[in-house]
Tab-separated table of C-alpha atoms in Angstrom:
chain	number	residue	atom	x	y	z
I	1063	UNK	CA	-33.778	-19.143	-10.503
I	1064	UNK	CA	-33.810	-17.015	-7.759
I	1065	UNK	CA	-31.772	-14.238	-8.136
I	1066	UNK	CA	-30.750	-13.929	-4.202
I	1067	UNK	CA	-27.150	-15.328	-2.892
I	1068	UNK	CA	-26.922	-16.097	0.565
I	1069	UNK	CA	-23.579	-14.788	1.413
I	1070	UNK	CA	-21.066	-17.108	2.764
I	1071	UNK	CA	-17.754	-17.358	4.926
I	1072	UNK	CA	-14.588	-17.320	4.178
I	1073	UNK	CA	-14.266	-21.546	4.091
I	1074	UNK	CA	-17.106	-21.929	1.015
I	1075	UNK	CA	-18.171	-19.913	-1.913
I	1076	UNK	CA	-21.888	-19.585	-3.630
I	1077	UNK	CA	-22.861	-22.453	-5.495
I	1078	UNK	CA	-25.314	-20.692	-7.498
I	1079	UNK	CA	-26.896	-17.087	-8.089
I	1080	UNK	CA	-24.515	-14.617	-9.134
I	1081	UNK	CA	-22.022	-17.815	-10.537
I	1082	UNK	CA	-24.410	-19.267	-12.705
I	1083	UNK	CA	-25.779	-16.153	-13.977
I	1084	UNK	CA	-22.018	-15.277	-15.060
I	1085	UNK	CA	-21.386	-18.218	-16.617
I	1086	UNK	CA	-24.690	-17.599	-18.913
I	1087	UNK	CA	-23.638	-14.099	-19.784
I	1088	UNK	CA	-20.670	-15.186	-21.273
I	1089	UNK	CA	-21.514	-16.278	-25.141
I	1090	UNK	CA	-18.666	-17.836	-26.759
I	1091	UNK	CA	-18.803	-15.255	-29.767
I	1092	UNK	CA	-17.417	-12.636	-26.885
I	1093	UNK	CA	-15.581	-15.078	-24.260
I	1094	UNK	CA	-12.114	-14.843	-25.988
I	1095	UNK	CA	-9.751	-17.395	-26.082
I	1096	UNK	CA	-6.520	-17.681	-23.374
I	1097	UNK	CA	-3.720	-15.707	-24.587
I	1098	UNK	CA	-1.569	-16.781	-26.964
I	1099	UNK	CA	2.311	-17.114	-25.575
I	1100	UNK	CA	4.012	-13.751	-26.266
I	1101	UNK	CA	3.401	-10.178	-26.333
I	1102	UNK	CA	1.037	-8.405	-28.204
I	1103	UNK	CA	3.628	-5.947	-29.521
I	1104	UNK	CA	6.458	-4.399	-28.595
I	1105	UNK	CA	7.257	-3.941	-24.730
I	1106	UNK	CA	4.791	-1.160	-23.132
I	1107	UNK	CA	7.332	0.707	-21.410
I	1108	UNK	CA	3.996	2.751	-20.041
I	1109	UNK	CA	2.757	5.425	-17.465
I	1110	UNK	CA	-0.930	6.102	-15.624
I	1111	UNK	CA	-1.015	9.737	-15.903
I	1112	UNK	CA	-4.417	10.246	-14.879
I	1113	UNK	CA	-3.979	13.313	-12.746
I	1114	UNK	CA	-2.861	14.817	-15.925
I	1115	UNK	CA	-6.527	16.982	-16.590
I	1116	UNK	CA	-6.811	18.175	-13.373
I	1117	UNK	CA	-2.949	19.379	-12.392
I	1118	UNK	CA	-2.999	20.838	-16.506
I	1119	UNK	CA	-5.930	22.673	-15.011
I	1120	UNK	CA	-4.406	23.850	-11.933
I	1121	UNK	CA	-1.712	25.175	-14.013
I	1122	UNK	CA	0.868	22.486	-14.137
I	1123	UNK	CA	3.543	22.924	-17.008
I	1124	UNK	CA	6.520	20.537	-18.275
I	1125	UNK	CA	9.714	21.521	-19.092
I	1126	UNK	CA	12.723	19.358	-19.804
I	1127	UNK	CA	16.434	20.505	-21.212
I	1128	UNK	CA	15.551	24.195	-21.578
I	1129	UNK	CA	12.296	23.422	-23.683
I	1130	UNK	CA	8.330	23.589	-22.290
I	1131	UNK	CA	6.517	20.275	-23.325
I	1132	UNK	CA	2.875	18.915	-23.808
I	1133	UNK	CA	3.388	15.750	-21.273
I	1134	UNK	CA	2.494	13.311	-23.512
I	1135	UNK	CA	4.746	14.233	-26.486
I	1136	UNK	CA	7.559	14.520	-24.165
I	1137	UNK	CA	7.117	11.135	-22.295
I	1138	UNK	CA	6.786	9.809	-26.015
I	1139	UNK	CA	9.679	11.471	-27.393
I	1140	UNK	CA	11.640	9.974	-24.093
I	1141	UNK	CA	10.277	6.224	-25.334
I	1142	UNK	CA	7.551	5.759	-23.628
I	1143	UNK	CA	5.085	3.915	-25.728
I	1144	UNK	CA	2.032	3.067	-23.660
I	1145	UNK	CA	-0.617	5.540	-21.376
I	1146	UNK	CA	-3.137	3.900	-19.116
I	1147	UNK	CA	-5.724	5.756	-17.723
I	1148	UNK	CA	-8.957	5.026	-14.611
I	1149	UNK	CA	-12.523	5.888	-14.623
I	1150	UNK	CA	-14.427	5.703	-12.212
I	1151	UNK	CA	-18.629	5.117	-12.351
I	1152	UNK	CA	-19.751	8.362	-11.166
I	1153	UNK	CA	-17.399	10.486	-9.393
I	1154	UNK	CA	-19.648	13.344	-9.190
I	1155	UNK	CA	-21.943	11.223	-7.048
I	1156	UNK	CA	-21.912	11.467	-3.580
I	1157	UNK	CA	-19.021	10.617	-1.227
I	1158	UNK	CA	-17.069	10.092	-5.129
I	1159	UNK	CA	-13.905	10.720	-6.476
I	1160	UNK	CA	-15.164	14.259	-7.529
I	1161	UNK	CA	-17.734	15.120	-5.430
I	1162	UNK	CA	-16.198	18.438	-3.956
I	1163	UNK	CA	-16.192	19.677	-7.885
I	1164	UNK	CA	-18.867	17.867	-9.643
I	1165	UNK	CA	-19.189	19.817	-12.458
I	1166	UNK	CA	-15.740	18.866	-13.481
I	1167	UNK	CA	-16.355	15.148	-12.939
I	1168	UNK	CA	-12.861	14.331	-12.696
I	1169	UNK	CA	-11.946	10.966	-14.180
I	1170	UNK	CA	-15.295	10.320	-15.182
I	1171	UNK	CA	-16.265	9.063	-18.941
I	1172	UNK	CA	-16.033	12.273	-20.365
I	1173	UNK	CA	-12.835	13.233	-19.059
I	1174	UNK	CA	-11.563	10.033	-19.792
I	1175	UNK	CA	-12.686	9.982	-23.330
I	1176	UNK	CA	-11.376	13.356	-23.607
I	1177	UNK	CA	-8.006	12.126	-22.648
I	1178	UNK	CA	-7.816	8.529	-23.975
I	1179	UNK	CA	-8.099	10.418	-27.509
I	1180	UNK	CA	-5.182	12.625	-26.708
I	1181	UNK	CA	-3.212	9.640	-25.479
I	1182	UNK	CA	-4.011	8.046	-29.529
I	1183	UNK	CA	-2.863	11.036	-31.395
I	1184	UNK	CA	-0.177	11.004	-29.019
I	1185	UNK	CA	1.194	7.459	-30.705
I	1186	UNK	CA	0.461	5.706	-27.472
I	1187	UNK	CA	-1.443	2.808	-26.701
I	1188	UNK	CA	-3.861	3.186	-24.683
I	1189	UNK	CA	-5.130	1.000	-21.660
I	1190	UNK	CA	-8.207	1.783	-19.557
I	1191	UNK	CA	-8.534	0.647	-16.074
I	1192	UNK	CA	-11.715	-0.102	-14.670
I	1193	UNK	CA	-12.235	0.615	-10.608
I	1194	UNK	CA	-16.395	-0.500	-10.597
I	1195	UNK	CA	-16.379	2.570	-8.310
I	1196	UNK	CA	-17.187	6.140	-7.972
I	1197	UNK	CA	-14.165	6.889	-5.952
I	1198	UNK	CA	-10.227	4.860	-5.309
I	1199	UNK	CA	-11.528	0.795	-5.693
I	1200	UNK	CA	-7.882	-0.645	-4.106
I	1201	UNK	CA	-7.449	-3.593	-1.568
I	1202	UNK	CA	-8.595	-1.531	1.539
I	1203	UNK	CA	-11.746	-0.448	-0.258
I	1204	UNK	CA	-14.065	-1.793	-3.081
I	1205	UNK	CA	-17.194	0.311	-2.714
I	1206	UNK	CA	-20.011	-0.265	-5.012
I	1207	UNK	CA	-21.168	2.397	-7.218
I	1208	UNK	CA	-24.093	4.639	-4.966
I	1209	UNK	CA	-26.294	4.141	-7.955
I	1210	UNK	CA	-25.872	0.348	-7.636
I	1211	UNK	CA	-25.661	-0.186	-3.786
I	1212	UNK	CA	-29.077	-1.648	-3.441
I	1213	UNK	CA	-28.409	-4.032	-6.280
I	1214	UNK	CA	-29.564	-7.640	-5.944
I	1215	UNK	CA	-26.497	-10.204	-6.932
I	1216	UNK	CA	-28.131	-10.611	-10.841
I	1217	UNK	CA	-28.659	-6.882	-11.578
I	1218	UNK	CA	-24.906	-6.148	-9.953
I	1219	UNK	CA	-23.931	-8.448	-12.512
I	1220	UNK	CA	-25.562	-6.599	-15.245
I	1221	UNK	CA	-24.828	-3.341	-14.330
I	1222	UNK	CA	-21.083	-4.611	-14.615
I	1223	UNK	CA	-21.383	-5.569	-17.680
I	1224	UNK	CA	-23.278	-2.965	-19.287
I	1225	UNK	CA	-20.771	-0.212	-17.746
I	1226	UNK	CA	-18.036	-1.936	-19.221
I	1227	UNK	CA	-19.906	-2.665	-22.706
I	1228	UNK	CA	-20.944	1.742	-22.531
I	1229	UNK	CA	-17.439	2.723	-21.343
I	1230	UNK	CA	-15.553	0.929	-23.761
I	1231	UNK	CA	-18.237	1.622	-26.862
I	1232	UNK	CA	-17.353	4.915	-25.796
I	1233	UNK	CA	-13.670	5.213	-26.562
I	1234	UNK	CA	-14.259	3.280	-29.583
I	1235	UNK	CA	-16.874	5.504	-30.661
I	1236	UNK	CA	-14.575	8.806	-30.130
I	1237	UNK	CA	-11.204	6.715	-32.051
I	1238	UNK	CA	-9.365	6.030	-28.921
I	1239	UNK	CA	-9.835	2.166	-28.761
I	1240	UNK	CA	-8.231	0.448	-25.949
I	1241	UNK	CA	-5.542	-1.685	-26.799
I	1242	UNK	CA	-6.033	-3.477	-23.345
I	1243	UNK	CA	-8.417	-3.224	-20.145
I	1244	UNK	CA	-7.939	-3.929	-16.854
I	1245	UNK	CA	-11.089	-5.002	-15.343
I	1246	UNK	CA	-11.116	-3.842	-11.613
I	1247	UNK	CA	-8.192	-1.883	-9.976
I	1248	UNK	CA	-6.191	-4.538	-7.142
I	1249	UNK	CA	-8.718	-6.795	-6.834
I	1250	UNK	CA	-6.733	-9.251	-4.705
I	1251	UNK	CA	-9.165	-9.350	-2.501
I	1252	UNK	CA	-12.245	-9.088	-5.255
I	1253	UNK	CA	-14.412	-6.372	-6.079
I	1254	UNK	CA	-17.439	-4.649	-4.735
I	1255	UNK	CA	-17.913	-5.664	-1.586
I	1256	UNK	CA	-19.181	-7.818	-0.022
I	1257	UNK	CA	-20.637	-9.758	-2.774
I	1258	UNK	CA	-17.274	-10.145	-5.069
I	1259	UNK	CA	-15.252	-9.961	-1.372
I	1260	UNK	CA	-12.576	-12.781	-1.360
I	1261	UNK	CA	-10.710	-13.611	1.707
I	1262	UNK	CA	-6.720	-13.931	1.984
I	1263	UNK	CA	-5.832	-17.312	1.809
I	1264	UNK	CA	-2.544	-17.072	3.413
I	1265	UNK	CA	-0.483	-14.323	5.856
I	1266	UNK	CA	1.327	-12.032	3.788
I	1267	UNK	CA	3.570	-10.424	6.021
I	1268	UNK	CA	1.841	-7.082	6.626
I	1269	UNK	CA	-0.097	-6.784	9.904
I	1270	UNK	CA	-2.807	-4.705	8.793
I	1271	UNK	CA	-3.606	-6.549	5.543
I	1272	UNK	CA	-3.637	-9.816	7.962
I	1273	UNK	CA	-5.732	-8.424	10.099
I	1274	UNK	CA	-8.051	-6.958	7.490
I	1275	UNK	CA	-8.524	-9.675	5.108
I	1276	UNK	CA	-7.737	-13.277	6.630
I	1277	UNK	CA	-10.961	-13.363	7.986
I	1278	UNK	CA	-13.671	-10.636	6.409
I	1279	UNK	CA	-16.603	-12.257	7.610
I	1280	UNK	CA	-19.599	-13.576	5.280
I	1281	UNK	CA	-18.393	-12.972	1.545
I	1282	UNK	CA	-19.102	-13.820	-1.927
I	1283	UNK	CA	-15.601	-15.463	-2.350
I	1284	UNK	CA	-14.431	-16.469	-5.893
I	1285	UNK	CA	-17.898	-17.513	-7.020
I	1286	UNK	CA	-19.130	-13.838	-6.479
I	1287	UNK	CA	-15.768	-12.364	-7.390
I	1288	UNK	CA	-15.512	-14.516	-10.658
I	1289	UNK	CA	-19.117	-13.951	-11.577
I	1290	UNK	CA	-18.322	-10.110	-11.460
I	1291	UNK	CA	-15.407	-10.245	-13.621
I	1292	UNK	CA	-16.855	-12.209	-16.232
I	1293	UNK	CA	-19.456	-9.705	-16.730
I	1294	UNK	CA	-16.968	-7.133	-16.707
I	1295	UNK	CA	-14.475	-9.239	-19.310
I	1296	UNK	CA	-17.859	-10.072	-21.494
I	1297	UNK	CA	-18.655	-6.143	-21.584
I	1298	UNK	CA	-15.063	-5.167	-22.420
I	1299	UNK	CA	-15.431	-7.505	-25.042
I	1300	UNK	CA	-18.255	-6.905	-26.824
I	1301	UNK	CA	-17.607	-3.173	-27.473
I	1302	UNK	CA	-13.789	-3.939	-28.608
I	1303	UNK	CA	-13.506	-7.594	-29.399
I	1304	UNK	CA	-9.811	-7.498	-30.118
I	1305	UNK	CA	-8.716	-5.740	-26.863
I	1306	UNK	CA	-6.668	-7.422	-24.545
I	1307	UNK	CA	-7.986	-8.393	-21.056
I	1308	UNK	CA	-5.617	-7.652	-17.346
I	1309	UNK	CA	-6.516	-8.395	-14.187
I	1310	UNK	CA	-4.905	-7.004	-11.490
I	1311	UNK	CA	-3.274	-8.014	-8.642
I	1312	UNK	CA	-1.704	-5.716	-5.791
I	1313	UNK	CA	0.510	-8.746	-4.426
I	1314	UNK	CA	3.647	-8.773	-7.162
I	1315	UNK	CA	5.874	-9.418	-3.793
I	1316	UNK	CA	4.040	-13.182	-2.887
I	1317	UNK	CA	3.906	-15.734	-5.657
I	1318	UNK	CA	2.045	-18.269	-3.537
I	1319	UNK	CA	-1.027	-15.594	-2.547
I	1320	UNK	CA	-0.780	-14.604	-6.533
I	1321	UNK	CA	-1.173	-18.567	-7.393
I	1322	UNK	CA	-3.775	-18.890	-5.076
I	1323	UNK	CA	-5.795	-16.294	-6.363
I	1324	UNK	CA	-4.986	-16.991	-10.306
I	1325	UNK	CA	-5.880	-20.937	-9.693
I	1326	UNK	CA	-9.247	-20.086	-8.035
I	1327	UNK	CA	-10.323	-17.673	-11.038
I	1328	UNK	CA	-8.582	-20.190	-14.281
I	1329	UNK	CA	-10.770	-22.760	-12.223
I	1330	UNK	CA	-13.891	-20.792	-12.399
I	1331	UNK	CA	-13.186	-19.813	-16.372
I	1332	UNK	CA	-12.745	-16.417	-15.987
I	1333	UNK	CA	-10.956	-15.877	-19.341
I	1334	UNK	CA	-8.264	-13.373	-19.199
I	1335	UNK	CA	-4.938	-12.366	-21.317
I	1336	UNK	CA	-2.821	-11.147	-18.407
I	1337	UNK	CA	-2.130	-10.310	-14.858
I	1338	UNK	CA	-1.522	-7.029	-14.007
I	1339	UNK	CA	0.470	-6.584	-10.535
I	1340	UNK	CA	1.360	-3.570	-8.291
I	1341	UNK	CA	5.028	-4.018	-7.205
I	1342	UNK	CA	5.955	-0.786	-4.498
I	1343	UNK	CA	8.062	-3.478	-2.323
I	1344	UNK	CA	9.768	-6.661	-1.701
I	1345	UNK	CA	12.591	-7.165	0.497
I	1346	UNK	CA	11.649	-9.167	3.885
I	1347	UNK	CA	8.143	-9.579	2.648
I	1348	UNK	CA	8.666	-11.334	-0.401
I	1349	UNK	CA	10.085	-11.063	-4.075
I	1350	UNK	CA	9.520	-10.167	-7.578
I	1351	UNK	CA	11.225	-12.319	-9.556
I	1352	UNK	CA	10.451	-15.101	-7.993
I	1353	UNK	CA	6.739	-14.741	-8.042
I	1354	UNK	CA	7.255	-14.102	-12.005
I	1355	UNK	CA	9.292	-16.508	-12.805
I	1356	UNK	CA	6.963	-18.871	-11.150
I	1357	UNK	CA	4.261	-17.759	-12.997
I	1358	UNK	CA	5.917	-18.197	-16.146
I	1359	UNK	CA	6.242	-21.753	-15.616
I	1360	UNK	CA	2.719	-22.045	-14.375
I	1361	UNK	CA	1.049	-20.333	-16.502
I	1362	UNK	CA	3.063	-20.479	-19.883
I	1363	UNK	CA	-0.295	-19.193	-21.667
I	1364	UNK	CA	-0.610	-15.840	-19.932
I	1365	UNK	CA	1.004	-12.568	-20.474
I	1366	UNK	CA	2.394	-10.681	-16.920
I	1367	UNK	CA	3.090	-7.145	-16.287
I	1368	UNK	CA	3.987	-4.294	-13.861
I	1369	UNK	CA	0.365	-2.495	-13.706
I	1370	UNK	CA	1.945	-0.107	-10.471
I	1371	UNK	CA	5.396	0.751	-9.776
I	1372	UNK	CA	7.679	3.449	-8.613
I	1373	UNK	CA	11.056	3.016	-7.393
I	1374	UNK	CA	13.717	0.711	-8.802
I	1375	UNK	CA	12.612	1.703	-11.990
I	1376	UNK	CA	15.336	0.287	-14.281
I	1377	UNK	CA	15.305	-2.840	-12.375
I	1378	UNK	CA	11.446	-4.093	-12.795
I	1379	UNK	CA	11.481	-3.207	-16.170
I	1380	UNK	CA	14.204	-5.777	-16.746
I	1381	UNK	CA	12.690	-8.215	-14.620
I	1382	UNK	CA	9.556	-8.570	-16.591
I	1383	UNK	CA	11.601	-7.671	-20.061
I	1384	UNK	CA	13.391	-10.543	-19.657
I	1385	UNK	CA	10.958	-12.853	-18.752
I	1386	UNK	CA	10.594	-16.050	-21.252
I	1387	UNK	CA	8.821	-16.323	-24.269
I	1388	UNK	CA	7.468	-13.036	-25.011
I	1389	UNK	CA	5.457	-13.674	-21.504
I	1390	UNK	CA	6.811	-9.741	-19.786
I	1391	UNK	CA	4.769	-7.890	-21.327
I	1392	UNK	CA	5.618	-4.336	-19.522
I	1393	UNK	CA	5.462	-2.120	-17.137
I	1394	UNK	CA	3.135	1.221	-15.873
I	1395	UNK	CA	5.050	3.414	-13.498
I	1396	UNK	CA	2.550	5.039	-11.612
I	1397	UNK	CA	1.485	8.678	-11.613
I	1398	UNK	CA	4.755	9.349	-12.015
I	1399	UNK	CA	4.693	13.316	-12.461
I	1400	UNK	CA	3.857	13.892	-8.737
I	1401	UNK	CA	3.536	10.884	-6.919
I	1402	UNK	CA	6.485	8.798	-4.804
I	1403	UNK	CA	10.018	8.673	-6.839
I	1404	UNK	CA	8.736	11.301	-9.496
I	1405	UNK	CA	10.512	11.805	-12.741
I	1406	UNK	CA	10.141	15.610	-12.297
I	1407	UNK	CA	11.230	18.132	-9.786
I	1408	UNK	CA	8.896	20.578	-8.422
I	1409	UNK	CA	10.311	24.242	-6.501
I	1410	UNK	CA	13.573	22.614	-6.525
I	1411	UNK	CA	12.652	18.959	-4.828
I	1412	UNK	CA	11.527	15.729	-6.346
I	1413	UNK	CA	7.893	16.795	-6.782
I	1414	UNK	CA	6.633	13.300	-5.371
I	1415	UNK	CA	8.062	12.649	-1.828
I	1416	UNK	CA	11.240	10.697	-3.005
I	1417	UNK	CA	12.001	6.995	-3.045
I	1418	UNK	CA	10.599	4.521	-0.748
I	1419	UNK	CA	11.462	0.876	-1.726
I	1420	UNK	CA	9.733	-0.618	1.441
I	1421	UNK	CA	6.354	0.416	2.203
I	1422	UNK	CA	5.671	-2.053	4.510
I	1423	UNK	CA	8.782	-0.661	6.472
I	1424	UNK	CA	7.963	3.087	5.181
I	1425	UNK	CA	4.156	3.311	6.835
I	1426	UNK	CA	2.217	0.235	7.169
I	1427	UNK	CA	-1.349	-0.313	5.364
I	1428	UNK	CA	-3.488	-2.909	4.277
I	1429	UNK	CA	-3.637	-1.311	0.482
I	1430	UNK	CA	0.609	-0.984	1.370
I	1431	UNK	CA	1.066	1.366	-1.963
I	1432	UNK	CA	-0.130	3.963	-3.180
I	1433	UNK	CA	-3.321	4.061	-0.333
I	1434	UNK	CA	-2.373	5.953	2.458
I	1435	UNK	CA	-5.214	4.162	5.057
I	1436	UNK	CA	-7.115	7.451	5.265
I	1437	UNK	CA	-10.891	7.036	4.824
I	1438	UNK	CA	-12.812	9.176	2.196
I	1439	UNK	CA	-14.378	10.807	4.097
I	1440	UNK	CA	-12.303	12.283	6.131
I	1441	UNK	CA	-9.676	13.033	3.244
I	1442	UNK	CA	-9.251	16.730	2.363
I	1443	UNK	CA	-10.384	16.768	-1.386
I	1444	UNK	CA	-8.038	18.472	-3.596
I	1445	UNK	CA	-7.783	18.959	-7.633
I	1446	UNK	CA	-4.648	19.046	-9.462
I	1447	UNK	CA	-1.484	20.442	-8.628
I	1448	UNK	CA	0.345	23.360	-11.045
I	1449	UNK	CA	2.952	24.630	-11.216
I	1450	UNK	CA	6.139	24.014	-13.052
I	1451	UNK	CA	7.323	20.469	-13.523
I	1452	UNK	CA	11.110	20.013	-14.266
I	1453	UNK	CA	11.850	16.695	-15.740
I	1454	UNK	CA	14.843	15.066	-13.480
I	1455	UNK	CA	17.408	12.433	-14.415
I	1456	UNK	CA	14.783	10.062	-14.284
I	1457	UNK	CA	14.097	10.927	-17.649
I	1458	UNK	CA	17.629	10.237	-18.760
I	1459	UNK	CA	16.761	6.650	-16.951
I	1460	UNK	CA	14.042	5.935	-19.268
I	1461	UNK	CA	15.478	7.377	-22.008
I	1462	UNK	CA	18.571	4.620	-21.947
I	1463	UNK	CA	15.673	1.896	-21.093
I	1464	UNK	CA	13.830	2.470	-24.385
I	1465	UNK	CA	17.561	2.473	-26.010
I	1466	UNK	CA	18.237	-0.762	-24.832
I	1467	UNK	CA	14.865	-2.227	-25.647
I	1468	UNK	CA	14.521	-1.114	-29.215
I	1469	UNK	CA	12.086	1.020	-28.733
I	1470	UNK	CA	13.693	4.247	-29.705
C-alpha cells in the first residue's frame, strides 16, 4: 500500500492512505466502546488554568476574603471539581509556544506533568487537552509539529499516536491519570493541516470564518481528519484504557455545522465518549440550547460539554446541567484568572478585559474566541503575568453553582 494520499478538494475525501491505515491501527482491545448514556460522575464544574506555572512564576498571588490562597485549593474549596490542562508537542521548538524561553518549555510534557500531579493532590480531576502542535492548534491555525512537517500521511499517523500513547503513559506514570482527553484543541475544521484539513460545510454567520474555511482548497477532509483522530483516540487509549475520550468543537452556537461534522466522523468510526464545544457567543449567530438539545436527541449515546466558556457563566452551566439523561456532562470556563470575564480583579479592575457576550459583534475572527487573528509570528511573546489576584464576586457565583448542584 502506498503510503502517499493525493490530497483532494473540498467536494471528496481520500479513499485510501491515511483512512485505511487508521482503521488498522485501531485493535479492538483499545477502540473503546460508545459511551454509555450518563455522566461519568458527578458534574465537572471545571477550569483550564494552564497559565497557572508561568503567571506563579512571574509572581502572581491569590487572595480571596482577607486570606492568600494556593489557586487550586481555593478554586476547590469554592466547588470546583475538575482542572484541564494543554500541551503542546514541542514548544521550545522553533516558531513554538515557548520559543522566546526555551529552557522553561512552557506547557510542554514536563510542565504539564508537573502540574497535572498538583491538579490530583488537589482532589481534582484532571483532563488533558491535546493541540498536535508546538504552539495555539485553534480553528485559524492547525500547524503540524516542526519535527513532523515533512511527514508522509502513514508516519503523521504514527507520530499521532505514539505522542498520545508517551504523553498520556506519562501522567500515568507520575499518578496524575487523566480522567478524560480531548484529542485536538477546536478541530472543527480538523487538525494538522492540510492533511486532517476539513472544509465548512455550511455559512456560519461570521465573515472571516466564511471566507477562510468554505473553500480551503485541496484537503484531506474527514478521511484525513478521521484517520488522525483515531490514532490519537487509539494512543490515549492504550496508555489509560479507562479514560474518557472529547472531541472538540469550537461551533457550540450552530447545531447544524456541529451535526454535520459529528455525522461525518460517527460515519467514519471514530469512537469517542463526548463532544467538547467552545461557547464565547450566540445571539444573531446562533444558539446554545438549541444545538444541545438537538444533540441530545441525536445522539442519545454521547456525553456533551462546555470545553471553553467565559461570560454568562451561571447560565451555560445550567444549560448543559440540565440536559437529559445524565448527557451534560459540564463545563471548563476558560483561563479564567486573567483572561475575558475573569473571576479575579487585578490593580483594582477585572484582571481579564471584562465581559463580552458577542464576539462576533466584539472583534470579528475566524477562531471568534479566545484567538485574537494575530499571526505567531508577529505576536509579542510574553510569560506569565504576577501580581496580586483578588478573587471578585465571581467566586460567590460559583460558589452558589456548586450549592445548587450538590457538589459542595
Amino acid at each position: 500500500m502506498s503510503d502517499h494520499i493525493p490530497p483532494i478538494d473540498r467536494r471528496g475525501f481520500v479513499a485510501g492512505g491515511l483512512g485505511s491505515v487508521a482503521g488498522l491501527a485501531l485493535p479492538s482491545s483499545v477502540a473503546g466502546a460508545r459511551a454509555a448514556v450518563g455522566r461519568p460522575r458527578p458534574y465537572l464544574l471545571g477550569a483550564d488554568i494552564s497559565w497557572l506555572p508561568e503567571d506563579e512564576a512571574a509572581g502572581a498571588t491569590y487572595r480571596y476574603e482577607g486570606k492568600t490562597w494556593d489557586l487550586l485549593a481555593l478554586l476547590r474549596r469554592i466547588g470546583f471539581n475538575a482542572i484541564k490542562v494543554r500541551t503542546f508537542v514541542d514548544p521550545a521548538a522553533a516558531g513554538g509556544y515557548s520559543a522566546d524561553a526555551p529552557a522553561a518549555r512552557w506547557a510542554g510534557l514536563e510542565r504539564t506533568v508537573a502540574l497535572g500531579r498538583r491538579v490530583k493532590a488537589a482532589g481534582f480531576d484532571l483532563t488533558l487537552s491535546l493541540h498536535f502542535s508546538d504552539d495555539w492548534a485553534d480553528p485559524q491555525k492547525q500547524v503540524k509539529p516542526a519535527a513532523w512537517a515533512t511527514m508522509s500521511p502513514i508516519a503523521l499517523a504514527a507520530a499521532v499516536e505514539a505522542y498520545s500513547r508517551r504523553t498520556v503513559a506519562a501522567l500515568v506514570a507520575a499518578g496524575a491519570a487523566p480522567d478524560m482527553v480531548v484529542v485536538g484543541n477546536e478541530t472543527t475544521f480538523g487538525m494538522m493541516w492540510p492533511e486532517g484539513r476539513v472544509p465548512l460545510t455550511r455559512p456560519t454567520g461570521n465573515p472571516v470564518t466564511d471566507k477562510t474555511h468554505l473553500d480551503p482548497g485541496r484537503v484531506g477532509g474527514f478521511d484525513g481528519f478521521a484517520a488522525l483522530l483515531k490514532a490519537g483516540i487509539v494512543g490515549a487509549r492504550t496508555a489509560a484504557p479507562g479514560t474518557r475520550i472529547v472531541l472538540h468543537n469550537h461551533l457550540g452556537r450552530h447545531w447544524p455545522i456541529l451535526r454535520d461534522w459529528t455525522d461525518a466522523l460517527r460515519a467514519r468510526d471514530v469512537r469517542f465518549d463526548a463532544i467538547g464545544l467552545s461557547c464565547y457567543q450566540q445571539a444573531a449567530e446562533g444558539d446554545w440550547a438549541r444545538s444541545f438539545t438537538e444533540f441530545c436527541r441525536r445522539y442519545p449515546d454521547l456525553g456533551l460539554l462546555v470545553a471553553e466558556y467565559s461570560s454568562r457563566k451561571r447560565y451555560v452551566n445550567d444549560l448543559v446541567h440540565d440536559l437529559p439523561n445524565g448527557q451534560g456532562w459540564g463545563s471548563f470556563i476558560w483561563e479564567p484568572t486573567r483572561h475575558q470575564e475573569a473571576i479575579f480583579d487585578r490593580g483594582g479592575r477585572n484582571a481579564g478585559e471584562g465581559p463580552r457576550p458577542n464576539l462576533i459583534a466584539q472583534g470579528l475572527n475566524s477562531a471568534e474566541a479566545p484567538g485574537d487573528g494575530v499571526p505567531a509570528a508577529q505576536r509579542r511573546r510574553t510569560y506569565g503575568v504576577g501580581g496580586q489576584y483578588e478573587g471578585n464576586e465571581f467566586l460567590a457565583l460559583y460558589r452558589r453553582i456548586a450549592r445548587d448542584y450538590g457538589l459542595r
